[in-house]
Coordinates of C-alpha atoms and ligand atoms in Angstrom, one line a residue:
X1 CA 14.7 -15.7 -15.6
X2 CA 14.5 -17.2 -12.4
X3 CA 11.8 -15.4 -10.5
X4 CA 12.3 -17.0 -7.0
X5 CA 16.1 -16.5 -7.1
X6 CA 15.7 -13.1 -8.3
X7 CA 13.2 -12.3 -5.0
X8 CA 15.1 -13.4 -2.8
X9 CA 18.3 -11.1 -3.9
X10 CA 15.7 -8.5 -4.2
X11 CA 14.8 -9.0 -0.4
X12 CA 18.6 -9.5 0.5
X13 CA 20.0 -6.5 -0.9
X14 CA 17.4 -4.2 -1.3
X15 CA 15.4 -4.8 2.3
X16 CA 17.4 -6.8 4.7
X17 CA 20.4 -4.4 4.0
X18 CA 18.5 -1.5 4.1
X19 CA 17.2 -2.1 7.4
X20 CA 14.2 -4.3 7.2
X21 CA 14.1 -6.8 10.5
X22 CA 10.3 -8.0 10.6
X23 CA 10.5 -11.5 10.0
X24 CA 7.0 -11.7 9.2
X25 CA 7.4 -8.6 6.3
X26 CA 10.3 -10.9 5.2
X27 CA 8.4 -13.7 4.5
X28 CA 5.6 -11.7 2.9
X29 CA 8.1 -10.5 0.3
X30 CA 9.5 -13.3 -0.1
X31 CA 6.4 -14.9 -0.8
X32 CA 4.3 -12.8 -3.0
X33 CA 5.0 -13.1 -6.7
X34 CA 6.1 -9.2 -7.6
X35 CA 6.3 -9.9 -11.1
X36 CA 2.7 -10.9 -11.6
X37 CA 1.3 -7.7 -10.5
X38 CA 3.4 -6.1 -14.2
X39 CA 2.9 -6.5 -17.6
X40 CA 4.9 -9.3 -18.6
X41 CA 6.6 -7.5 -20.6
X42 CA 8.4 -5.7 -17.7
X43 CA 8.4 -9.0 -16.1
X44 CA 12.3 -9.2 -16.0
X45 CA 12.4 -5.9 -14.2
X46 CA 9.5 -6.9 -11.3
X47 CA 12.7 -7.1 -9.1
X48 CA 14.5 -4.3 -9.2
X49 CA 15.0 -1.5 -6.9
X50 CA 12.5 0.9 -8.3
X51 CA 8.6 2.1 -8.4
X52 CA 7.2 0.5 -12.6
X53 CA 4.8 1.7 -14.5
X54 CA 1.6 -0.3 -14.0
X55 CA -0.4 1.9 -16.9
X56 CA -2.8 5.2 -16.8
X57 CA -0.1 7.2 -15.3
X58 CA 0.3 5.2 -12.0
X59 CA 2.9 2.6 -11.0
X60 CA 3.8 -0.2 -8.2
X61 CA 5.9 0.7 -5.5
X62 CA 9.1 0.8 -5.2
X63 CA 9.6 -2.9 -2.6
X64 CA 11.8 -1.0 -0.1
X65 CA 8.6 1.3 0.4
X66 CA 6.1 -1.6 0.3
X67 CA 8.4 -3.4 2.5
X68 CA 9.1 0.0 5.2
X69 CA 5.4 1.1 5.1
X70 CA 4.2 -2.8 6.3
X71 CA 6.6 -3.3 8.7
X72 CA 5.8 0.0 10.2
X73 CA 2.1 -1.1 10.6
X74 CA 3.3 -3.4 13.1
X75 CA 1.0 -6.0 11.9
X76 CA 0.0 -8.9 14.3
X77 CA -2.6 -10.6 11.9
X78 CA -5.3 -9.6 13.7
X79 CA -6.0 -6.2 12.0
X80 CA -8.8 -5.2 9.5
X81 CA -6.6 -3.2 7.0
X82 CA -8.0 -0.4 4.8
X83 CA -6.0 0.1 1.7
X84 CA -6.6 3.7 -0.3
X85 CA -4.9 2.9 -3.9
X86 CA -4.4 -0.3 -5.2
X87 CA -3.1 0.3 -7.8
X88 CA -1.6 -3.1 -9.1
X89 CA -2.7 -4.9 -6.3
X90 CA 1.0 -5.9 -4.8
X91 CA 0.5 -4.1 -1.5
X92 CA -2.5 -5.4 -0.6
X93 CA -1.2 -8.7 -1.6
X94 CA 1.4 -8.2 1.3
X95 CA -1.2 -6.9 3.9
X96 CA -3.2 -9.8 3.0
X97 CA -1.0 -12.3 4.2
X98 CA -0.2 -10.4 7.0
X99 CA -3.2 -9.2 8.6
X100 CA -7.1 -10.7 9.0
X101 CA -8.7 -8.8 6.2
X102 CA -8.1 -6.1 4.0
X103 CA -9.7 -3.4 2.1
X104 CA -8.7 -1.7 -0.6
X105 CA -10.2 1.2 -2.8
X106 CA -8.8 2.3 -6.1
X107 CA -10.6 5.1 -8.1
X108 CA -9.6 3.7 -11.8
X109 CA -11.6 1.1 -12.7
X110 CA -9.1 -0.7 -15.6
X111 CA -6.2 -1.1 -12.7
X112 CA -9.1 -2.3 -9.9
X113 CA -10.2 -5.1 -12.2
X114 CA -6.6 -6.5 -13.3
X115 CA -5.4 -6.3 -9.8
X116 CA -9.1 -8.2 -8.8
X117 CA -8.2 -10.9 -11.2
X118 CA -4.1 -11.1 -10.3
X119 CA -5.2 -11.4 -6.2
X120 CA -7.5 -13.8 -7.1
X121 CA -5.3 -16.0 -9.4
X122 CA -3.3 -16.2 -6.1
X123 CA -6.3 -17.2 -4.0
X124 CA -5.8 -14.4 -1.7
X125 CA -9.5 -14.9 -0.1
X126 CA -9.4 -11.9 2.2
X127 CA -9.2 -9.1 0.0
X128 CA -12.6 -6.5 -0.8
X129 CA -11.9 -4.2 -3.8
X130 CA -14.0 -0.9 -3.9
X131 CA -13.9 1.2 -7.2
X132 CA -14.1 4.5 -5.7
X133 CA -12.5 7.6 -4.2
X134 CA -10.4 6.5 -1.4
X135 CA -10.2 10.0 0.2
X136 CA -13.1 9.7 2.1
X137 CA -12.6 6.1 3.0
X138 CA -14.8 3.2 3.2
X139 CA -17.3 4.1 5.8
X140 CA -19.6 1.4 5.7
X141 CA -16.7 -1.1 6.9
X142 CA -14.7 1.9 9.3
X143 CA -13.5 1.7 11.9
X144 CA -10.0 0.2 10.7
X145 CA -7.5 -0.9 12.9
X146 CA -4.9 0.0 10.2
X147 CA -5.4 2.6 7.2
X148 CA -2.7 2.6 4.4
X149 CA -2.7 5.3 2.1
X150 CA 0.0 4.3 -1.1
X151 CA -0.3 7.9 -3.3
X152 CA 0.7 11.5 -2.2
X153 CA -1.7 14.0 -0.3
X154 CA -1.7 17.2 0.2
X155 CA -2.8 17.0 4.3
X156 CA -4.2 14.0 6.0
X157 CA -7.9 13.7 4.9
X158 CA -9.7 13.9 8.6
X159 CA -12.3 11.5 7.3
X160 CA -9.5 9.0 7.1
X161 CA -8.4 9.8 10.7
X162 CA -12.4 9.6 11.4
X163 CA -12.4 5.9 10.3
X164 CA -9.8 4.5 12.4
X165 CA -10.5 2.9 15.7
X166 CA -8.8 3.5 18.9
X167 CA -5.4 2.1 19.0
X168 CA -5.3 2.2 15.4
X169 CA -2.7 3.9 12.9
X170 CA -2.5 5.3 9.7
X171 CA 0.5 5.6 7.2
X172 CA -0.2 8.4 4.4
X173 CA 2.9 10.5 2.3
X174 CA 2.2 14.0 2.6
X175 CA 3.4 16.8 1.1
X176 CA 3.3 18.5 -2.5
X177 CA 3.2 16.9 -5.8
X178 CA 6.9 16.4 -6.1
X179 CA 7.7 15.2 -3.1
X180 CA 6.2 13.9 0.4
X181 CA 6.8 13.1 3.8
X182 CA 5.6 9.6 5.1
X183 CA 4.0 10.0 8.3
X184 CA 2.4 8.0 10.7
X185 CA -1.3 9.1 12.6
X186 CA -1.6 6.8 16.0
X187 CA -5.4 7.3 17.5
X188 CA -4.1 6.7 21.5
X189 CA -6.8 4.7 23.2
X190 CA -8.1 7.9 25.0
X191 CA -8.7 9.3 21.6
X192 CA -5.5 11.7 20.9
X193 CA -3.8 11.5 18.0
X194 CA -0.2 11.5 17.9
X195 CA 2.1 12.2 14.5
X196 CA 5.4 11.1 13.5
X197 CA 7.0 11.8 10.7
X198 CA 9.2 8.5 9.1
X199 CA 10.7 9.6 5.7
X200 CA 10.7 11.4 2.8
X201 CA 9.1 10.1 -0.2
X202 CA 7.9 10.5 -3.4
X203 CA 3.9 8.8 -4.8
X204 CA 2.0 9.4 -7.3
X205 CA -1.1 12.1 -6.3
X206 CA -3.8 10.9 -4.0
X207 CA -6.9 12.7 -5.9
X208 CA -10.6 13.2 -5.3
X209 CA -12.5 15.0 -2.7
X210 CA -10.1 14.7 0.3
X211 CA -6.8 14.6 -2.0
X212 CA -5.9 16.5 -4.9
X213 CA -8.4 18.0 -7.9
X214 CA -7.5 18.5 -11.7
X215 CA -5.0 16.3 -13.5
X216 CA -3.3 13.3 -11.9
Ligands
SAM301 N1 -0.4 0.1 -3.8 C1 -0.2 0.1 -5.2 C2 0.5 -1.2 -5.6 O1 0.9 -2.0 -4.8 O2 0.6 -1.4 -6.8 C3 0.6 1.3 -5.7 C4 -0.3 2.5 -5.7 S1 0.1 3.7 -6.8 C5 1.6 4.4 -6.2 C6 -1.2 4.8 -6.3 C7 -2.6 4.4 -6.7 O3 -3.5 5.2 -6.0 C8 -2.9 4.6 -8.1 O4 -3.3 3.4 -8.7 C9 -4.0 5.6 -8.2 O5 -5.0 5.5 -9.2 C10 -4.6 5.4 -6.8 N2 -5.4 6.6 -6.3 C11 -5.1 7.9 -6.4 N3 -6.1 8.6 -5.8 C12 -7.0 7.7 -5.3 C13 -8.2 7.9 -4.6 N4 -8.7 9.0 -4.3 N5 -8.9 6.7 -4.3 C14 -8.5 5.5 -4.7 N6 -7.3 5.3 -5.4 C15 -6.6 6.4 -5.7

């Protein structure tokens, strides 16, 4: 299989077509390697329009939603990014390359050290990985000019909202386990926060203190 023919379909038809216009979230998909952020035995399905199984109950993204929550960060490559889930690792790949640094917090352990070791195999250089739960952020590092959060809560944790600087935004999917809405928090430079809501959606569960409790 050619994996370079294969992205670049994947970003024709599946982002372009769908409405995708930031030439700078182009190029980020059409550079970062999708297929080495999966086992390689689902190598040959890396491309494809769908969210994959990435082991312990979680999965990567779907690259339509990678592709619509980066490009509506609005991402100059100024920004210090904060990640909540990182599941595989692809996402902050694709922040990395498009903002100054990025920080990204997953709570299992086994999926924070693979994706540790695919970024680095990359030489993404700007990525710090925190095993931990997300849901109350990284305050040592706040305040964030952008906060991404890639699995499902059930309300926007305030401590998240706490962490972002003025003029900053946040992109969380919120709503019950089955489905979500994918909303976007703007801190105004005054201080007000204004919400918007973007689309439905449906992530895995954001869990800990902020997010949900019991089984993922
Ligand atoms: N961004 C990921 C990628 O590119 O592969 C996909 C994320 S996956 C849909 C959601 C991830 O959020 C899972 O890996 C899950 O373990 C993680 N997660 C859930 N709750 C969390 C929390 N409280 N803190 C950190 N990570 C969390």
């Amino acid at each position: 299989m050619n994996f370079d023919i294969a992205r670049k379909r994947m970003v024709e038809t599946q982002l372009v077509a769908r409405g995708i216009r930031d030439k700078r979230v182009i190029d980020a998909m059409l550079k970062i390697p999708r297929h080495t952020f999966v086992e390689e035995a689902m190598s040959a399905q890396a491309y494809s329009d769908s969210s994959l199984p990435i082991g312990e109950k979680q999965t990567i993204s779907q690259p339509y939603m990678v592709a619509l929550m980066t490009e509506s960060l609005q991402l100059t490559g100024e920004e210090k990014v904060l990640e909540i889930g990182t599941g595989s690792g692809y996402q902050a790949a694709i922040l990395a390359t498009l903002a100054n640094r990025v920080y990204t917090m997953e709570r299992i352990r086994p999926l924070a050290l693979k994706a540790r070791k695919v970024l680095d195999s990359l030489g993404l250089l700007n990525i710090n990985l925190k095993i931990g739960d997300g849901s109350s952020g990284w305050e040592e590092e706040a305040p964030f000019d952008v906060i991404i959060v890639t699995a499902g809560a059930p309300d926007v944790p305030q401590t998240l909202i706490d962490q972002l600087d003025v003029g900053g935004r946040l992109i969380i999917p919120m709503g019950n386990q089955y489905e979500q809405t994918l909303m976007r928090i703007s801190k105004s430079d005054n201080g007000s926060i204004v919400k918007e809501t973007l689309v439905g959606c449906r992530f895995v569960k954001l869990m800990g203190k902020f997010g949900w409790t019991g089984d993922d």
